Short mmCIF file of C-alpha atoms in Angstrom, two decimals:
data_model
loop_
_atom_site.label_atom_id
_atom_site.label_comp_id
_atom_site.label_asym_id
_atom_site.label_seq_id
_atom_site.Cartn_x
_atom_site.Cartn_y
_atom_site.Cartn_z
CA MET X 263 10.54 17.00 4.75
CA ALA X 264 10.99 19.53 1.81
CA GLU X 265 11.27 16.60 -0.47
CA ILE X 266 7.97 14.90 0.37
CA GLY X 267 6.31 13.51 -2.54
CA LYS X 268 9.27 13.10 -4.54
CA VAL X 269 8.94 9.93 -6.74
CA ARG X 270 11.68 7.90 -8.30
CA ILE X 271 10.98 5.17 -10.67
CA ARG X 272 13.64 2.70 -12.19
CA VAL X 273 13.04 0.56 -15.16
CA PRO X 274 15.54 -1.46 -17.11
CA SER X 275 17.82 0.37 -19.68
CA SER X 276 16.92 -1.50 -22.51
CA ILE X 277 13.37 -2.96 -22.97
CA LYS X 278 12.12 -4.76 -25.91
CA GLN X 279 8.60 -5.13 -27.25
CA GLY X 280 6.76 -7.85 -25.46
CA ASP X 281 9.00 -8.02 -22.64
CA VAL X 282 7.86 -8.35 -19.00
CA VAL X 283 9.47 -5.46 -17.41
CA ARG X 284 10.05 -5.13 -13.70
CA VAL X 285 9.58 -1.57 -12.38
CA ARG X 286 10.77 -0.28 -8.92
CA ALA X 287 9.36 2.85 -7.53
CA LEU X 288 9.89 4.73 -4.40
CA VAL X 289 8.37 7.96 -2.91
CA ILE X 290 9.61 10.24 -0.40
CA HIS X 291 6.73 10.15 2.42
CA PRO X 292 6.57 10.13 6.12
CA MET X 293 3.75 7.45 6.46
CA GLU X 294 2.99 8.54 9.98
CA ILE X 295 2.20 5.78 12.29
CA VAL X 296 -0.42 5.80 15.00
CA GLN X 297 0.61 7.45 18.32
CA ARG X 298 -0.43 6.32 21.61
CA ARG X 299 -0.84 8.25 24.90
CA ASP X 300 -1.18 6.24 27.96
CA GLY X 301 -1.73 3.11 25.81
CA LYS X 302 -4.65 4.72 24.07
CA PRO X 303 -4.36 5.71 20.20
CA VAL X 304 -4.50 9.19 19.51
CA ASP X 305 -7.35 10.17 17.26
CA LYS X 306 -6.00 12.60 14.41
CA ASN X 307 -5.81 12.54 10.50
CA TYR X 308 -2.62 10.60 10.17
CA LEU X 309 -0.70 11.43 7.06
CA PHE X 310 0.30 8.35 4.92
CA ILE X 311 -0.34 6.96 1.56
CA ASN X 312 -3.43 4.89 1.33
CA LYS X 313 -3.69 4.32 -2.38
CA VAL X 314 -1.20 3.85 -5.31
CA VAL X 315 -2.23 3.57 -8.89
CA VAL X 316 -0.32 2.41 -11.90
CA THR X 317 -1.34 3.42 -15.44
CA TYR X 318 0.19 2.52 -18.52
CA ASN X 319 -0.97 4.54 -21.68
CA GLY X 320 -4.09 5.51 -19.74
CA ARG X 321 -4.98 1.97 -18.69
CA GLU X 322 -4.92 1.25 -15.10
CA ILE X 323 -2.92 -2.02 -14.52
CA LEU X 324 -2.28 -2.02 -10.79
CA GLU X 325 -3.93 -0.64 -7.87
CA ALA X 326 -2.85 -0.93 -4.30
CA GLU X 327 -4.47 0.08 -1.12
CA THR X 328 -1.74 0.60 1.51
CA THR X 329 -1.87 1.20 5.29
CA GLN X 330 0.68 2.28 7.89
CA SER X 331 2.25 -1.11 7.88
CA VAL X 332 4.21 -0.03 4.87
CA SER X 333 7.61 1.55 5.81
CA GLU X 334 8.45 5.23 5.56
CA ASN X 335 9.45 6.13 2.15
CA PRO X 336 7.47 3.35 0.55
CA PHE X 337 9.01 1.29 -2.03
CA PHE X 338 7.02 -0.85 -4.64
CA ALA X 339 7.98 -3.30 -7.23
CA PHE X 340 5.75 -4.82 -9.79
CA THR X 341 5.83 -5.91 -13.37
CA PHE X 342 3.96 -5.01 -16.71
CA ARG X 343 3.91 -6.26 -20.25
CA ALA X 344 5.50 -3.53 -22.56
CA THR X 345 3.27 -4.10 -25.70
CA GLU X 346 3.77 -0.66 -26.87
CA PRO X 347 5.86 2.44 -26.43
CA GLY X 348 4.33 5.09 -24.20
CA THR X 349 4.12 6.34 -20.66
CA LEU X 350 4.01 4.35 -17.42
CA LYS X 351 2.58 6.66 -14.62
CA ILE X 352 2.54 6.01 -10.84
CA ALA X 353 0.34 8.04 -8.83
CA PHE X 354 0.63 8.14 -4.81
CA LEU X 355 -2.38 9.32 -2.95
CA ASP X 356 -2.12 10.32 0.74
CA THR X 357 -4.75 10.67 3.38
CA HIS X 358 -4.44 14.62 3.33
CA GLY X 359 -5.35 14.74 -0.32
CA GLY X 360 -1.89 14.98 -1.62
CA LYS X 361 -1.17 13.32 -4.91
CA TYR X 362 2.19 12.65 -5.88
CA GLU X 363 2.82 11.39 -9.63
CA GLY X 364 6.01 9.95 -11.39
CA THR X 365 6.14 9.04 -15.12
CA VAL X 366 8.62 7.27 -17.15
CA ASP X 367 8.67 6.76 -20.78
CA ILE X 368 8.69 3.31 -22.25
CA LYS X 369 10.78 3.09 -25.45
CA PHE X 370 11.91 0.05 -27.29
CA SER X 371 15.49 -0.44 -28.16
CA MET S 193 3.90 40.20 8.02
CA GLU S 194 1.79 41.61 5.48
CA ARG S 195 -1.44 39.97 5.69
CA THR S 196 -4.79 40.95 4.68
CA PRO S 197 -7.28 41.34 7.78
CA SER S 198 -9.31 38.54 6.65
CA THR S 199 -6.51 35.91 6.59
CA SER S 200 -5.24 37.33 9.86
CA HIS S 201 -8.44 36.19 11.78
CA ILE S 202 -8.06 32.55 11.16
CA THR S 203 -8.74 31.26 14.62
CA ARG S 204 -8.23 27.77 15.54
CA ARG S 205 -12.08 27.37 15.46
CA THR S 206 -12.57 28.41 11.95
CA LEU S 207 -9.59 26.32 10.90
CA LEU S 208 -11.03 23.22 12.32
CA ARG S 209 -14.32 23.86 10.92
CA ALA S 210 -12.92 24.34 7.39
CA LEU S 211 -10.59 21.17 7.82
CA ALA S 212 -13.98 19.23 8.82
CA VAL S 213 -15.57 20.36 5.61
CA VAL S 214 -12.62 19.29 3.61
CA GLY S 215 -12.68 15.83 5.65
CA LEU S 216 -16.47 15.45 4.69
CA ALA S 217 -15.42 15.91 1.15
CA GLY S 218 -12.63 13.42 1.14
CA VAL S 219 -14.68 10.64 2.70
CA SER S 220 -14.89 7.71 0.28
CA GLY S 221 -14.22 4.30 0.05
CA PRO S 222 -15.72 0.88 1.61
CA LEU S 223 -13.38 1.04 4.46
CA LEU S 224 -15.49 3.56 6.28
CA ALA S 225 -18.45 2.39 8.12
CA PRO S 226 -21.71 3.85 6.83
CA GLY S 227 -22.40 7.42 8.11
CA ALA S 228 -18.77 7.89 9.38
CA VAL S 229 -17.91 11.58 9.29
CA GLN S 230 -14.09 11.52 9.39
CA ALA S 231 -11.05 12.42 7.31
CA GLN S 232 -9.26 9.48 5.61
CA GLY S 233 -6.24 9.13 8.21
CA THR S 234 -8.33 9.26 11.53
CA LEU S 235 -8.66 6.11 13.57
CA GLY S 236 -12.03 5.47 12.31
CA ALA S 237 -10.74 5.11 8.68
CA LEU S 238 -7.97 2.83 9.63
CA GLN S 239 -7.87 -0.95 9.55
CA PRO S 240 -9.16 -1.94 12.82
CA GLU S 241 -6.96 -3.22 15.53
CA GLU S 242 -7.58 -6.98 15.89
CA LYS S 243 -6.26 -10.34 15.79
CA VAL S 244 -5.24 -11.86 12.45
CA GLU S 245 -8.07 -14.45 12.69
CA ALA S 246 -10.53 -11.54 12.77
CA THR S 247 -8.70 -10.01 9.97
CA MET S 248 -9.09 -13.16 7.79
CA LYS S 249 -12.55 -13.59 8.69
CA ARG S 250 -13.28 -9.91 7.71
CA LEU S 251 -11.61 -10.30 4.37
CA PHE S 252 -12.34 -13.70 3.29
CA GLY S 253 -15.38 -14.77 5.35
CA SER S 254 -15.73 -18.42 5.51
CA ARG S 255 -14.25 -19.02 2.04
CA PRO S 256 -11.79 -21.97 2.04
CA ILE S 257 -8.25 -21.03 1.59
CA LYS S 258 -5.95 -23.51 -0.13
CA ASP S 259 -2.37 -24.03 0.60
CA GLY S 260 -0.52 -22.20 -2.04
CA SER S 261 3.16 -22.70 -0.70
CA SER S 262 3.87 -24.22 -4.18
CA ALA S 263 2.13 -21.65 -6.36
CA ILE S 264 3.29 -18.54 -4.44
CA LYS S 265 6.94 -17.37 -3.77
CA LEU S 266 7.15 -15.37 -0.65
CA ASP S 267 10.41 -13.54 -0.67
CA ILE S 268 11.21 -12.17 2.64
CA PRO S 269 14.19 -12.16 4.99
CA LEU S 270 14.41 -14.85 7.56
CA ILE S 271 15.63 -12.32 10.04
CA ALA S 272 14.76 -8.59 9.91
CA GLU S 273 17.15 -6.59 11.99
CA ASN S 274 15.25 -3.49 11.30
CA GLY S 275 11.25 -3.81 11.49
CA ALA S 276 10.72 -0.49 10.27
CA VAL S 277 11.92 -1.61 6.66
CA VAL S 278 11.31 -5.20 5.77
CA PRO S 279 11.42 -6.02 1.88
CA VAL S 280 8.92 -8.54 0.70
CA THR S 281 8.29 -9.75 -2.66
CA VAL S 282 5.34 -11.79 -3.48
CA GLU S 283 5.17 -13.74 -6.84
CA VAL S 284 2.32 -16.04 -7.87
CA GLN S 285 2.75 -18.49 -10.46
CA SER S 286 -0.01 -17.75 -13.03
CA PRO S 287 -0.46 -17.34 -16.82
CA MET S 288 -2.00 -13.65 -16.31
CA THR S 289 -4.37 -14.15 -19.26
CA PRO S 290 -7.75 -12.40 -19.09
CA ALA S 291 -9.24 -15.73 -18.37
CA ASP S 292 -6.99 -16.83 -15.65
CA TYR S 293 -4.98 -14.25 -13.81
CA VAL S 294 -4.42 -13.19 -10.04
CA LYS S 295 -6.89 -10.55 -9.01
CA HIS S 296 -5.89 -9.63 -5.58
CA ILE S 297 -2.85 -10.09 -3.50
CA TYR S 298 -2.99 -9.16 0.40
CA ILE S 299 -0.13 -9.03 2.40
CA ILE S 300 -0.98 -9.99 6.15
CA SER S 301 1.42 -9.84 9.00
CA ASP S 302 -0.05 -11.77 12.04
CA LYS S 303 1.10 -9.75 14.93
CA ASN S 304 1.00 -6.35 13.80
CA ARG S 305 -1.70 -4.31 15.69
CA ARG S 306 -3.53 -3.95 12.33
CA PRO S 307 -2.57 -7.03 10.49
CA MET S 308 -3.81 -6.19 7.07
CA ASN S 309 -0.78 -4.41 5.40
CA ALA S 310 -1.62 -3.92 1.55
CA LYS S 311 -3.99 -5.15 -0.76
CA PHE S 312 -2.98 -4.96 -4.45
CA THR S 313 -5.42 -5.44 -7.37
CA LEU S 314 -3.67 -6.92 -10.31
CA THR S 315 -4.56 -6.91 -14.03
CA PRO S 316 -3.56 -9.33 -16.87
CA ALA S 317 -1.54 -6.51 -18.45
CA MET S 318 1.11 -7.00 -15.78
CA GLY S 319 2.57 -10.18 -17.41
CA THR S 320 3.50 -11.75 -14.20
CA ALA S 321 1.81 -11.60 -10.77
CA LEU S 322 4.63 -10.05 -8.88
CA VAL S 323 4.39 -7.36 -6.38
CA GLY S 324 6.85 -5.97 -3.87
CA ALA S 325 6.91 -3.42 -0.89
CA ASN S 326 8.61 -2.62 2.32
CA LEU S 327 6.80 -3.62 5.31
CA ARG S 328 6.81 -2.51 8.88
CA LEU S 329 6.71 -5.21 11.31
CA GLY S 330 6.06 -4.70 14.95
CA GLU S 331 7.64 -7.97 16.35
CA THR S 332 8.69 -11.56 15.13
CA THR S 333 5.57 -12.49 13.25
CA ASP S 334 4.32 -14.84 10.47
CA VAL S 335 3.72 -12.86 7.23
CA ARG S 336 1.04 -14.27 5.07
CA ALA S 337 0.36 -13.64 1.39
CA VAL S 338 -3.06 -14.47 0.12
CA ALA S 339 -3.83 -14.43 -3.58
CA GLU S 340 -7.32 -14.33 -4.93
CA LEU S 341 -7.49 -15.78 -8.49
CA SER S 342 -9.88 -14.64 -11.02
CA ASP S 343 -12.01 -17.85 -10.47
CA GLY S 344 -12.38 -17.00 -6.87
CA THR S 345 -9.83 -19.36 -5.44
CA LEU S 346 -7.85 -18.44 -2.40
CA LEU S 347 -4.38 -19.53 -2.01
CA MET S 348 -2.00 -18.68 0.99
CA ALA S 349 1.65 -18.92 1.71
CA LYS S 350 3.41 -17.74 4.84
CA ARG S 351 6.75 -17.34 6.44
CA GLU S 352 7.94 -16.49 9.60
CA VAL S 353 10.20 -13.52 9.97
CA LYS S 354 12.30 -12.84 12.97
CA VAL S 355 12.49 -9.04 13.86
CA THR S 356 15.22 -7.71 16.00
CA VAL S 357 14.02 -4.23 16.49
CA GLY S 358 10.28 -3.34 16.05
CA GLY S 359 9.36 -0.86 13.45
CA CYS S 360 5.83 0.19 14.75
CA GLY S 361 6.94 2.46 17.53
CA GLY S 362 4.75 2.90 20.71
#
């Protein structure tokens, strides 16, 4: 998993001021699930993303608490209102303290 | 192998001790029981294994949940061949103004061992109340989307998804 933590974000190619923009984001991550031995769950520090934070020009617009019921290489979609040019940042935090960030520049055409 | 003597003496014991300290520092959030000394990904920090009724009770108590099937658009395949990746999109009709917006969206799948799947905290800056994710579903199950509006109203919509191959492993 050399690519673990690689974040890909897609936004529409042309954005106008005031548009509600649909964003799709993907992160490469194993999202480990609970292992069972003899029907009993094994207790260990499972590696999965448990928090996603989206900020737009420094303001937090969306936060998600995720569990292992989210698929491997998790994909998220959401919208935001493009009020000003700037940066949209998506941070994925996992249970082992990993933080994976992706940013995309929002420009108006 | 050019290692300094100090690093070459990392035993399993010292490593575990160090990890325990890291774990202690990382503990946060309301999901943990008070006083729990565990890292974030251990069983104690996960959502509990329970029936969906217990999950609903834990999350929403005895608050009334209204039928939101007209306001919530739950976009999920009727038949999911692969339970490991089930795309779901939840869109709630809402003006998304600071006075009236959708505060939280919960995605809950009834028959997963841990029914609570994801909780989204939304803000009016999003323009629309739309979130999407890829779920893992263990078997054919109802998937619920519960929206909590800014005035505290709870709305719920649910759909059954037939899962051909489960995605939760063991």
